[in-house]
CSV table of C-alpha atoms in Angstrom, one decimal:
chain,number,residue,atom,x,y,z
A,1462,MET,CA,49.6,1.0,-43.3
A,1463,THR,CA,46.8,3.2,-44.5
A,1464,ASN,CA,43.3,1.7,-44.9
A,1465,ASP,CA,42.3,4.4,-47.4
A,1466,GLY,CA,41.6,3.1,-50.8
A,1467,LEU,CA,43.9,4.1,-53.7
A,1468,LEU,CA,42.8,5.5,-57.1
A,1469,ILE,CA,44.9,3.7,-59.8
A,1470,VAL,CA,45.1,5.1,-63.3
A,1471,PHE,CA,45.8,2.2,-65.7
A,1472,SER,CA,46.9,2.9,-69.3
A,1473,GLY,CA,48.9,1.4,-72.1
A,1474,PRO,CA,48.8,0.9,-75.9
A,1475,SER,CA,46.4,-1.4,-77.6
A,1476,GLY,CA,48.0,-4.9,-77.6
A,1477,ALA,CA,49.9,-4.4,-74.4
A,1478,GLY,CA,47.4,-6.6,-72.6
A,1479,LYS,CA,45.8,-4.2,-70.2
A,1480,ASP,CA,42.4,-6.0,-70.2
A,1481,THR,CA,43.9,-9.4,-69.4
A,1482,VAL,CA,46.2,-8.0,-66.6
A,1483,LEU,CA,43.2,-6.1,-65.2
A,1484,GLN,CA,40.9,-9.1,-65.3
A,1485,LYS,CA,43.4,-11.4,-63.4
A,1486,LEU,CA,44.1,-8.6,-61.0
A,1487,LEU,CA,40.4,-8.2,-60.2
A,1488,GLU,CA,40.1,-12.0,-59.7
A,1489,SER,CA,43.0,-12.1,-57.3
A,1490,ASP,CA,42.4,-8.9,-55.3
A,1491,PRO,CA,39.0,-8.8,-53.5
A,1492,ASN,CA,39.7,-5.3,-52.3
A,1493,LEU,CA,39.9,-3.9,-55.9
A,1494,ARG,CA,37.0,-2.3,-57.7
A,1495,LEU,CA,36.8,-1.3,-61.4
A,1496,SER,CA,35.7,2.2,-62.3
A,1497,VAL,CA,32.8,2.1,-64.8
A,1498,SER,CA,32.7,5.0,-67.3
A,1499,ALA,CA,29.6,7.1,-68.0
A,1500,THR,CA,28.4,7.9,-71.5
A,1501,THR,CA,25.5,9.6,-73.3
A,1502,ARG,CA,25.6,7.1,-76.2
A,1503,MET,CA,22.8,4.5,-76.5
A,1504,PRO,CA,23.5,1.1,-75.1
A,1505,ARG,CA,24.4,-1.5,-77.7
A,1506,PRO,CA,22.7,-5.0,-77.6
A,1507,GLY,CA,24.0,-6.9,-74.6
A,1508,GLU,CA,25.4,-3.9,-72.8
A,1509,ILE,CA,24.3,-3.6,-69.2
A,1510,ASP,CA,23.9,-0.3,-67.4
A,1511,GLY,CA,26.4,0.0,-64.5
A,1512,THR,CA,28.5,-2.8,-65.9
A,1513,HIS,CA,29.7,-1.8,-69.3
A,1514,TYR,CA,28.8,1.9,-68.8
A,1515,HIS,CA,26.6,4.1,-66.8
A,1516,PHE,CA,24.2,5.2,-69.5
A,1517,LEU,CA,23.2,8.8,-68.9
A,1518,SER,CA,21.1,11.4,-70.6
A,1519,GLU,CA,23.0,14.4,-71.9
A,1520,ALA,CA,21.3,16.5,-69.2
A,1521,SER,CA,22.5,14.2,-66.5
A,1522,PHE,CA,26.0,14.2,-67.9
A,1523,GLN,CA,26.0,18.0,-68.2
A,1524,GLU,CA,24.9,18.2,-64.6
A,1525,LEU,CA,27.8,16.0,-63.5
A,1526,ILE,CA,30.2,18.3,-65.3
A,1527,THR,CA,28.7,21.4,-63.8
A,1528,LYS,CA,28.9,19.9,-60.3
A,1529,ASP,CA,32.5,18.9,-60.9
A,1530,GLN,CA,31.4,15.3,-60.4
A,1531,VAL,CA,33.5,13.8,-63.3
A,1532,LEU,CA,37.2,13.2,-63.0
A,1533,GLU,CA,37.7,13.5,-66.7
A,1534,TYR,CA,35.5,13.6,-69.8
A,1535,ALA,CA,35.6,13.9,-73.6
A,1536,GLN,CA,33.3,14.1,-76.5
A,1537,TYR,CA,33.5,11.6,-79.4
A,1538,CYS,CA,31.1,11.6,-82.4
A,1539,GLY,CA,28.6,13.8,-80.5
A,1540,ASN,CA,28.5,11.6,-77.4
A,1541,PHE,CA,30.0,12.3,-74.0
A,1542,TYR,CA,32.3,9.8,-72.2
A,1543,GLY,CA,33.7,10.3,-68.7
A,1544,THR,CA,34.6,9.0,-65.3
A,1545,PRO,CA,32.0,9.7,-62.6
A,1546,LEU,CA,33.6,10.7,-59.3
A,1547,ALA,CA,31.0,9.6,-56.8
A,1548,PRO,CA,31.5,5.8,-57.0
A,1549,ILE,CA,35.3,6.2,-56.8
A,1550,GLN,CA,34.9,8.4,-53.7
A,1551,LYS,CA,32.5,5.9,-52.1
A,1552,TRP,CA,34.7,2.9,-52.7
A,1553,ASN,CA,37.8,4.8,-51.6
A,1554,GLU,CA,36.2,5.8,-48.3
A,1555,MET,CA,35.2,2.2,-47.7
A,1556,GLY,CA,38.9,1.3,-48.1
A,1557,ASN,CA,38.5,-0.3,-51.6
A,1558,ASP,CA,41.2,0.5,-54.2
A,1559,VAL,CA,39.7,1.6,-57.5
A,1560,ILE,CA,41.3,1.0,-60.8
A,1561,LEU,CA,40.5,3.2,-63.8
A,1562,GLU,CA,41.4,1.8,-67.2
A,1563,ILE,CA,41.7,4.8,-69.4
A,1564,GLU,CA,43.4,6.2,-72.5
A,1565,ILE,CA,46.3,8.6,-72.3
A,1566,GLN,CA,44.4,11.9,-72.6
A,1567,GLY,CA,41.9,10.9,-70.0
A,1568,GLY,CA,44.6,9.6,-67.7
A,1569,ALA,CA,46.4,12.9,-67.9
A,1570,GLN,CA,43.3,14.7,-66.8
A,1571,VAL,CA,42.8,12.4,-63.8
A,1572,MET,CA,46.4,12.6,-62.8
A,1573,ARG,CA,46.3,16.4,-62.8
A,1574,LYS,CA,43.1,16.5,-60.8
A,1575,ARG,CA,44.1,13.8,-58.3
A,1576,PRO,CA,47.8,14.0,-57.7
A,1577,ASP,CA,47.5,11.4,-55.0
A,1578,CYS,CA,46.5,8.8,-57.6
A,1579,VAL,CA,48.9,6.0,-58.8
A,1580,GLY,CA,49.6,6.0,-62.5
A,1581,ILE,CA,50.6,2.6,-63.9
A,1582,PHE,CA,51.5,2.2,-67.6
A,1583,ILE,CA,51.5,-1.3,-69.2
A,1584,LEU,CA,54.2,-1.8,-71.8
A,1585,PRO,CA,54.6,-4.6,-74.3
A,1586,PRO,CA,58.0,-6.3,-74.2
A,1587,SER,CA,58.9,-4.5,-77.5
A,1588,LEU,CA,57.2,-2.9,-80.5
A,1589,GLU,CA,57.9,-6.2,-82.4
A,1590,VAL,CA,55.9,-8.2,-79.9
A,1591,LEU,CA,53.1,-5.6,-79.9
A,1592,GLU,CA,52.9,-5.9,-83.7
A,1593,HIS,CA,52.9,-9.7,-83.5
A,1594,ARG,CA,50.1,-9.6,-80.9
A,1595,LEU,CA,48.0,-7.2,-83.0
A,1596,ARG,CA,48.4,-9.4,-86.1
A,1597,LYS,CA,47.6,-12.5,-84.2
A,1598,ARG,CA,44.1,-11.1,-83.4
A,1599,GLY,CA,43.5,-11.4,-87.1
A,1600,THR,CA,40.6,-8.9,-87.0
A,1601,GLU,CA,42.2,-5.9,-88.5
A,1602,SER,CA,43.4,-4.6,-91.9
A,1603,GLU,CA,47.1,-4.0,-92.5
A,1604,GLU,CA,46.3,-0.3,-92.5
A,1605,ALA,CA,44.5,-0.5,-89.1
A,1606,ILE,CA,47.5,-2.4,-87.7
A,1607,GLN,CA,49.9,0.2,-88.9
A,1608,LYS,CA,47.8,3.0,-87.4
A,1609,ARG,CA,47.7,1.2,-84.1
A,1610,LEU,CA,51.5,0.7,-84.1
A,1611,ALA,CA,52.0,4.4,-84.9
A,1612,ALA,CA,49.6,5.3,-82.1
A,1613,ALA,CA,51.4,2.9,-79.7
A,1614,LYS,CA,54.7,4.7,-80.3
A,1615,ASP,CA,53.1,8.0,-79.4
A,1616,GLU,CA,51.4,6.6,-76.4
A,1617,ILE,CA,54.5,4.9,-75.0
A,1618,GLN,CA,56.2,8.3,-75.1
A,1619,LYS,CA,53.6,9.4,-72.6
A,1620,ALA,CA,54.5,6.5,-70.2
A,1621,ALA,CA,56.9,9.0,-68.6
A,1622,ASP,CA,53.9,10.9,-67.2
A,1623,TYR,CA,52.9,7.8,-65.1
A,1624,ASP,CA,54.4,6.7,-61.8
A,1625,TYR,CA,55.2,3.1,-62.8
A,1626,VAL,CA,55.8,1.1,-66.0
A,1627,VAL,CA,55.0,-2.6,-66.0
A,1628,ILE,CA,56.2,-4.8,-68.9
A,1629,ASN,CA,53.6,-7.4,-69.8
A,1630,ASP,CA,55.8,-10.2,-71.0
A,1631,ASP,CA,54.7,-13.0,-68.7
A,1632,LEU,CA,51.0,-12.4,-67.6
A,1633,ALA,CA,51.5,-13.7,-64.0
A,1634,ASP,CA,54.6,-11.6,-63.5
A,1635,ALA,CA,52.8,-8.5,-64.8
A,1636,VAL,CA,49.8,-9.1,-62.5
A,1637,GLN,CA,52.1,-9.6,-59.5
A,1638,ALA,CA,54.0,-6.5,-60.4
A,1639,VAL,CA,50.8,-4.4,-60.3
A,1640,ALA,CA,49.8,-6.0,-57.0
A,1641,GLU,CA,53.2,-5.2,-55.5
A,1642,ILE,CA,52.9,-1.6,-56.6
A,1643,ILE,CA,49.5,-1.3,-55.0
A,1644,HIS,CA,50.9,-2.8,-51.7
A,1645,ALA,CA,54.0,-0.6,-51.8
A,1646,GLU,CA,51.9,2.6,-52.4
A,1647,LYS,CA,49.9,1.9,-49.3
A,1648,ARG,CA,53.1,2.1,-47.3
A,1649,LYS,CA,54.1,5.5,-48.7
A,1650,THR,CA,54.9,7.8,-45.8
A,1651,THR,CA,52.7,10.5,-47.5
A,1652,ARG,CA,49.7,8.2,-47.1
A,1653,ASN,CA,50.5,7.3,-43.5
A,1654,GLN,CA,51.0,10.7,-41.8
A,1655,ASP,CA,48.0,10.0,-39.5
A,1656,LEU,CA,49.3,6.7,-38.4
A,1657,ILE,CA,52.7,8.2,-37.5
A,1658,GLU,CA,51.1,11.0,-35.6
A,1659,ARG,CA,48.7,8.7,-33.7
A,1660,MET,CA,51.6,6.5,-32.7
A,1661,ILE,CA,53.5,9.2,-31.0
A,1662,SER,CA,50.7,11.4,-29.6
A,1663,PRO,CA,49.6,10.8,-26.0
A,1664,CYS,CA,46.3,8.9,-25.8
B,410,MET,CA,62.1,-3.0,-65.4
B,411,THR,CA,65.5,-1.4,-64.6
B,412,ASN,CA,68.5,-3.7,-63.9
B,413,ASP,CA,70.2,-0.9,-61.9
B,414,GLY,CA,70.7,-1.7,-58.3
B,415,LEU,CA,68.8,0.4,-55.7
B,416,LEU,CA,70.3,2.1,-52.6
B,417,ILE,CA,67.9,1.5,-49.7
B,418,VAL,CA,68.2,3.4,-46.5
B,419,PHE,CA,66.7,1.4,-43.6
B,420,SER,CA,66.0,3.0,-40.2
B,421,GLY,CA,63.7,2.7,-37.3
B,422,PRO,CA,63.7,3.0,-33.5
B,423,SER,CA,65.5,0.4,-31.3
B,424,GLY,CA,63.0,-2.4,-30.6
B,425,ALA,CA,61.2,-2.1,-34.0
B,426,GLY,CA,63.0,-5.2,-35.2
B,427,LYS,CA,65.1,-3.8,-38.0
B,428,ASP,CA,67.8,-6.4,-37.6
B,429,THR,CA,65.5,-9.3,-37.7
B,430,VAL,CA,63.6,-8.0,-40.8
B,431,LEU,CA,66.9,-7.3,-42.5
B,432,GLN,CA,68.3,-10.7,-41.7
B,433,LYS,CA,65.3,-12.5,-43.2
B,434,LEU,CA,65.3,-10.2,-46.2
B,435,LEU,CA,69.0,-10.9,-46.9
B,436,GLU,CA,68.2,-14.6,-46.6
B,437,SER,CA,65.3,-14.4,-49.1
B,438,ASP,CA,66.7,-12.0,-51.6
B,439,PRO,CA,70.0,-13.2,-53.3
B,440,ASN,CA,70.3,-9.9,-55.1
B,441,LEU,CA,70.5,-7.8,-51.9
B,442,ARG,CA,73.8,-6.7,-50.3
B,443,LEU,CA,74.3,-5.2,-46.9
B,444,SER,CA,76.4,-2.1,-46.7
B,445,VAL,CA,79.2,-2.4,-44.1
B,446,SER,CA,80.2,0.8,-42.2
B,447,ALA,CA,83.7,2.0,-41.8
B,448,THR,CA,85.1,3.1,-38.4
B,449,THR,CA,88.4,4.2,-36.9
B,450,ARG,CA,87.7,2.5,-33.6
B,451,MET,CA,89.7,-0.7,-32.7
B,452,PRO,CA,88.0,-4.0,-33.4
B,453,ARG,CA,86.5,-5.7,-30.4
B,454,PRO,CA,87.2,-9.4,-29.8
B,455,GLY,CA,85.4,-11.5,-32.5
B,456,GLU,CA,84.8,-8.6,-34.9
B,457,ILE,CA,85.8,-9.3,-38.4
B,458,ASP,CA,87.2,-6.6,-40.7
B,459,GLY,CA,84.8,-6.2,-43.7
B,460,THR,CA,81.9,-8.0,-41.9
B,461,HIS,CA,81.2,-6.1,-38.8
B,462,TYR,CA,83.0,-2.9,-39.9
B,463,HIS,CA,85.7,-1.9,-42.3
B,464,PHE,CA,88.3,-1.0,-39.7
B,465,LEU,CA,90.3,2.0,-41.0
B,466,SER,CA,93.1,4.2,-39.7
B,467,GLU,CA,92.2,7.8,-39.1
B,468,ALA,CA,94.3,8.8,-42.0
B,469,SER,CA,92.5,6.5,-44.4
B,470,PHE,CA,89.1,7.6,-43.1
B,471,GLN,CA,90.1,11.3,-43.5
B,472,GLU,CA,91.2,10.5,-47.1
B,473,LEU,CA,87.8,9.0,-47.8
B,474,ILE,CA,86.1,12.2,-46.5
B,475,THR,CA,88.5,14.4,-48.5
B,476,LYS,CA,87.8,12.5,-51.7
B,477,ASP,CA,84.0,12.6,-51.0
B,478,GLN,CA,84.0,8.8,-50.8
B,479,VAL,CA,81.7,8.5,-47.7
B,480,LEU,CA,78.0,8.9,-48.1
B,481,GLU,CA,77.7,10.0,-44.5
B,482,TYR,CA,79.9,10.1,-41.4
B,483,ALA,CA,79.9,11.2,-37.8
B,484,GLN,CA,82.2,11.2,-34.8
B,485,TYR,CA,81.4,9.5,-31.5
B,486,CYS,CA,83.8,9.4,-28.5
B,487,GLY,CA,86.7,10.4,-30.7
B,488,ASN,CA,86.1,7.7,-33.4
B,489,PHE,CA,84.8,8.2,-36.9
B,490,TYR,CA,81.9,6.1,-38.2
B,491,GLY,CA,80.6,6.3,-41.8
B,492,THR,CA,79.4,4.7,-45.0
B,493,PRO,CA,82.0,4.1,-47.7
B,494,LEU,CA,80.7,4.9,-51.1
B,495,ALA,CA,82.8,2.6,-53.3
B,496,PRO,CA,81.3,-0.8,-52.3
B,497,ILE,CA,77.8,0.6,-52.8
B,498,GLN,CA,78.6,2.0,-56.2
B,499,LYS,CA,80.3,-1.3,-57.3
B,500,TRP,CA,77.3,-3.4,-56.2
B,501,ASN,CA,74.7,-1.0,-57.7
B,502,GLU,CA,76.6,-1.1,-61.0
B,503,MET,CA,76.5,-4.9,-60.9
B,504,GLY,CA,72.7,-4.7,-60.5
B,505,ASN,CA,72.7,-5.6,-56.8
B,506,ASP,CA,70.4,-3.7,-54.4
B,507,VAL,CA,72.3,-2.4,-51.4
B,508,ILE,CA,70.6,-1.9,-48.0
B,509,LEU,CA,72.0,0.5,-45.5
B,510,GLU,CA,70.9,0.1,-41.9
B,511,ILE,CA,71.5,3.4,-40.3
B,512,GLU,CA,70.3,5.8,-37.6
B,513,ILE,CA,68.2,8.8,-38.4
B,514,GLN,CA,70.9,11.5,-38.6
B,515,GLY,CA,73.0,9.3,-41.0
B,516,GLY,CA,69.9,8.4,-43.0
B,517,ALA,CA,69.1,12.1,-43.5
B,518,GLN,CA,72.6,12.7,-44.8
B,519,VAL,CA,72.4,9.8,-47.3
B,520,MET,CA,68.9,10.8,-48.5
B,521,ARG,CA,70.1,14.4,-49.1
B,522,LYS,CA,73.2,13.1,-51.0
B,523,ARG,CA,71.4,10.4,-53.0
B,524,PRO,CA,67.8,11.6,-53.7
B,525,ASP,CA,67.4,8.5,-55.9
B,526,CYS,CA,67.7,6.2,-52.8
B,527,VAL,CA,64.7,4.5,-51.2
B,528,GLY,CA,64.0,5.4,-47.6
B,529,ILE,CA,62.2,2.8,-45.5
B,530,PHE,CA,61.3,3.3,-41.9
B,531,ILE,CA,60.4,0.3,-39.7
B,532,LEU,CA,57.8,1.1,-37.1
B,533,PRO,CA,56.6,-1.0,-34.1
B,534,PRO,CA,52.9,-1.7,-34.0
B,535,SER,CA,52.6,0.9,-31.1
B,536,LEU,CA,54.8,2.5,-28.5
B,537,GLU,CA,53.3,0.0,-26.0
B,538,VAL,CA,54.5,-3.0,-28.0
B,539,LEU,CA,57.9,-1.3,-28.4
B,540,GLU,CA,58.1,-0.9,-24.6
B,541,HIS,CA,57.1,-4.5,-24.1
B,542,ARG,CA,59.8,-5.7,-26.6
B,543,LEU,CA,62.5,-3.6,-24.9
B,544,ARG,CA,61.5,-5.0,-21.5
B,545,LYS,CA,61.5,-8.5,-22.8
B,546,ARG,CA,65.2,-8.3,-23.7
B,547,GLY,CA,65.8,-8.0,-20.0
B,548,THR,CA,69.2,-6.5,-20.5
B,549,GLU,CA,68.6,-2.9,-19.6
B,550,SER,CA,67.9,-0.8,-16.6
B,551,GLU,CA,64.5,1.0,-16.2
B,552,GLU,CA,66.3,4.3,-16.9
B,553,ALA,CA,67.8,3.0,-20.1
B,554,ILE,CA,64.4,1.7,-21.3
B,555,GLN,CA,62.8,5.1,-20.6
B,556,LYS,CA,65.6,6.8,-22.5
B,557,ARG,CA,65.1,4.4,-25.5
B,558,LEU,CA,61.3,5.1,-25.4
B,559,ALA,CA,61.8,8.8,-25.4
B,560,ALA,CA,64.4,8.5,-28.2
B,561,ALA,CA,61.9,6.2,-30.2
B,562,LYS,CA,59.3,8.9,-30.0
B,563,ASP,CA,61.7,11.5,-31.5
B,564,GLU,CA,62.8,9.1,-34.1
B,565,ILE,CA,59.3,8.1,-35.2
B,566,GLN,CA,58.6,11.8,-35.8
B,567,LYS,CA,61.4,11.6,-38.4
B,568,ALA,CA,59.7,8.7,-40.2
B,569,ALA,CA,58.0,11.4,-42.3
B,570,ASP,CA,61.4,12.1,-44.1
B,571,TYR,CA,61.5,8.5,-45.4
B,572,ASP,CA,59.6,7.3,-48.5
B,573,TYR,CA,57.9,4.3,-46.9
B,574,VAL,CA,56.8,3.1,-43.4
B,575,VAL,CA,56.6,-0.6,-42.7
B,576,ILE,CA,55.0,-1.7,-39.4
B,577,ASN,CA,56.7,-4.8,-38.0
B,578,ASP,CA,53.9,-6.6,-36.3
B,579,ASP,CA,54.1,-10.0,-38.0
B,580,LEU,CA,57.8,-10.6,-39.1
B,581,ALA,CA,56.9,-12.4,-42.4
B,582,ASP,CA,54.5,-9.6,-43.4
B,583,ALA,CA,57.1,-7.0,-42.7
B,584,VAL,CA,59.7,-8.8,-44.7
B,585,GLN,CA,57.3,-9.2,-47.6
B,586,ALA,CA,56.3,-5.5,-47.4
B,587,VAL,CA,60.0,-4.5,-47.8
B,588,ALA,CA,60.4,-6.9,-50.7
B,589,GLU,CA,57.3,-5.5,-52.4
B,590,ILE,CA,58.6,-1.9,-52.0
B,591,ILE,CA,61.9,-2.9,-53.6
B,592,HIS,CA,60.1,-4.6,-56.5
B,593,ALA,CA,57.8,-1.6,-57.0
B,594,GLU,CA,60.6,0.9,-56.9
B,595,LYS,CA,62.4,-0.8,-59.8
B,596,ARG,CA,59.2,-0.2,-61.8
B,597,LYS,CA,59.2,3.6,-61.1
B,598,THR,CA,59.1,5.4,-64.4
B,599,THR,CA,61.9,7.7,-63.3
B,600,ARG,CA,64.2,4.6,-63.1
B,601,ASN,CA,63.0,3.3,-66.5
B,602,GLN,CA,63.4,6.3,-68.9
B,603,ASP,CA,66.1,4.4,-70.9
B,604,LEU,CA,63.8,1.4,-71.3
B,605,ILE,CA,61.0,3.6,-72.6
B,606,GLU,CA,63.2,5.5,-75.0
B,607,ARG,CA,64.9,2.3,-76.3
B,608,MET,CA,61.4,0.8,-77.0
B,609,ILE,CA,60.3,3.6,-79.3
B,610,SER,CA,63.6,4.6,-80.9
B,611,PRO,CA,64.4,3.1,-84.3
B,612,CYS,CA,67.1,0.4,-84.0
C-alpha cells in the first residue's frame, strides 16, 4: 500500500469526545502527527509555542495567507486562527499521517482545498448522551448547555460532508474504528496507482 | 454504523492467493457469507449443489436472466455461469456481508450494476513472486505458466477499477487488511445517512 501520509480532517460536536479519541489514537499510532494551528492572539500563561499554537505576528500570518500557505483560516475577536500548510506537507512527504482537529467551517475549507484528505466525523451515541456528557462536566450554565446542544444539532447535519462517521460510544471501539479507516484509506486504489503501474511495467 | 450488509467484489490474478485470503476471512468473520455462482454445466463428481455451484437447467438460468435476477453472467463452452441476485439480497437484508469471488469481466459487470458494492483487488507482492508461486504449484506446463503471467499483467491493469488494492505478501496481514476495509466501509457517511438523520430528528 501507499507510503504517502494522509491528511485527516477530524470534527464533531462538543461532547462527542474528539479530544479523548484523538489522544488515544496518537498514543497508539506512532506514525500519526497532530497538526498545530497558528494564531495571532497572545499566548496565555502555560501555552507553549509550537505545541498549543504556532504564535505568529499578524504580518507573518498575512504573509502565509498571501503565499497560500494556510489550508484554512478565520478571524475571531480580531485575531487570526488557521492551519499552516508547511508542517503538514513536510510530515506527509515523510510518510506520516497528519490529523487536523477542526470545527466544521474550517473542515469544509480544508476538504474543498484538499479533496484527497480523509474526513472523519465523531458522533455521540445520541443527543441524550451528548446532553448527559455536557452536564456531567458541571462547568457550564444551563443556557450554555442548551446553546451547545443546539449547535451540536446543526453540526451533526454537516456530518454528511465528511467521508466517515464514527460513533463514540465505547472509547476503545471508536479509536479502533478511526485506526481501521486510516489503514483502509491507504489501500484505496486511487492512492496506489503508482504501485499498480510499477508492478506491471518492465524493469 | 450501518447494520446493512455489504456486497464485496473480490478479484485478483491467479496466484495472488485470493482463495486462501477468502477462506481465512470466512473463518474469522461470522457475519460474512460467500456468494455461490450458478451454472448450467453438469456437476462433476464430488460437487455439491448450493456449495460449489447452484446447478440449474438452462431454462431456469434463462428465467433468472429475463427477470434480471443475475448480477452478472457469461457463457463458456456452451454453458452459462453467473451470480444469482436473490441470496445476496437476502443475506444483505439480514445484515450479512456477502463476498463475491469473481474474475475481472464479471466483477466489472457487478460494479456497474451495484455502484454501492466494495471492490477489492488482491495483488501479489510482485510479478516475480507471482511467477514463483505459480511454478511452486508444479501442476502446469511452462506454456500454461507463461499464459497465466501474461493474463495476470492484463488483470492487474484492471485493478484501477476496484476501490481497494490489498497486497498478499503476509497472509495474516492481507486478511486483516480486508477486514479493516469492510469495517471502514460500514462507517462511510454515504451508508449512514439514516443514522445521522435519526440522531437529529425529534422523536
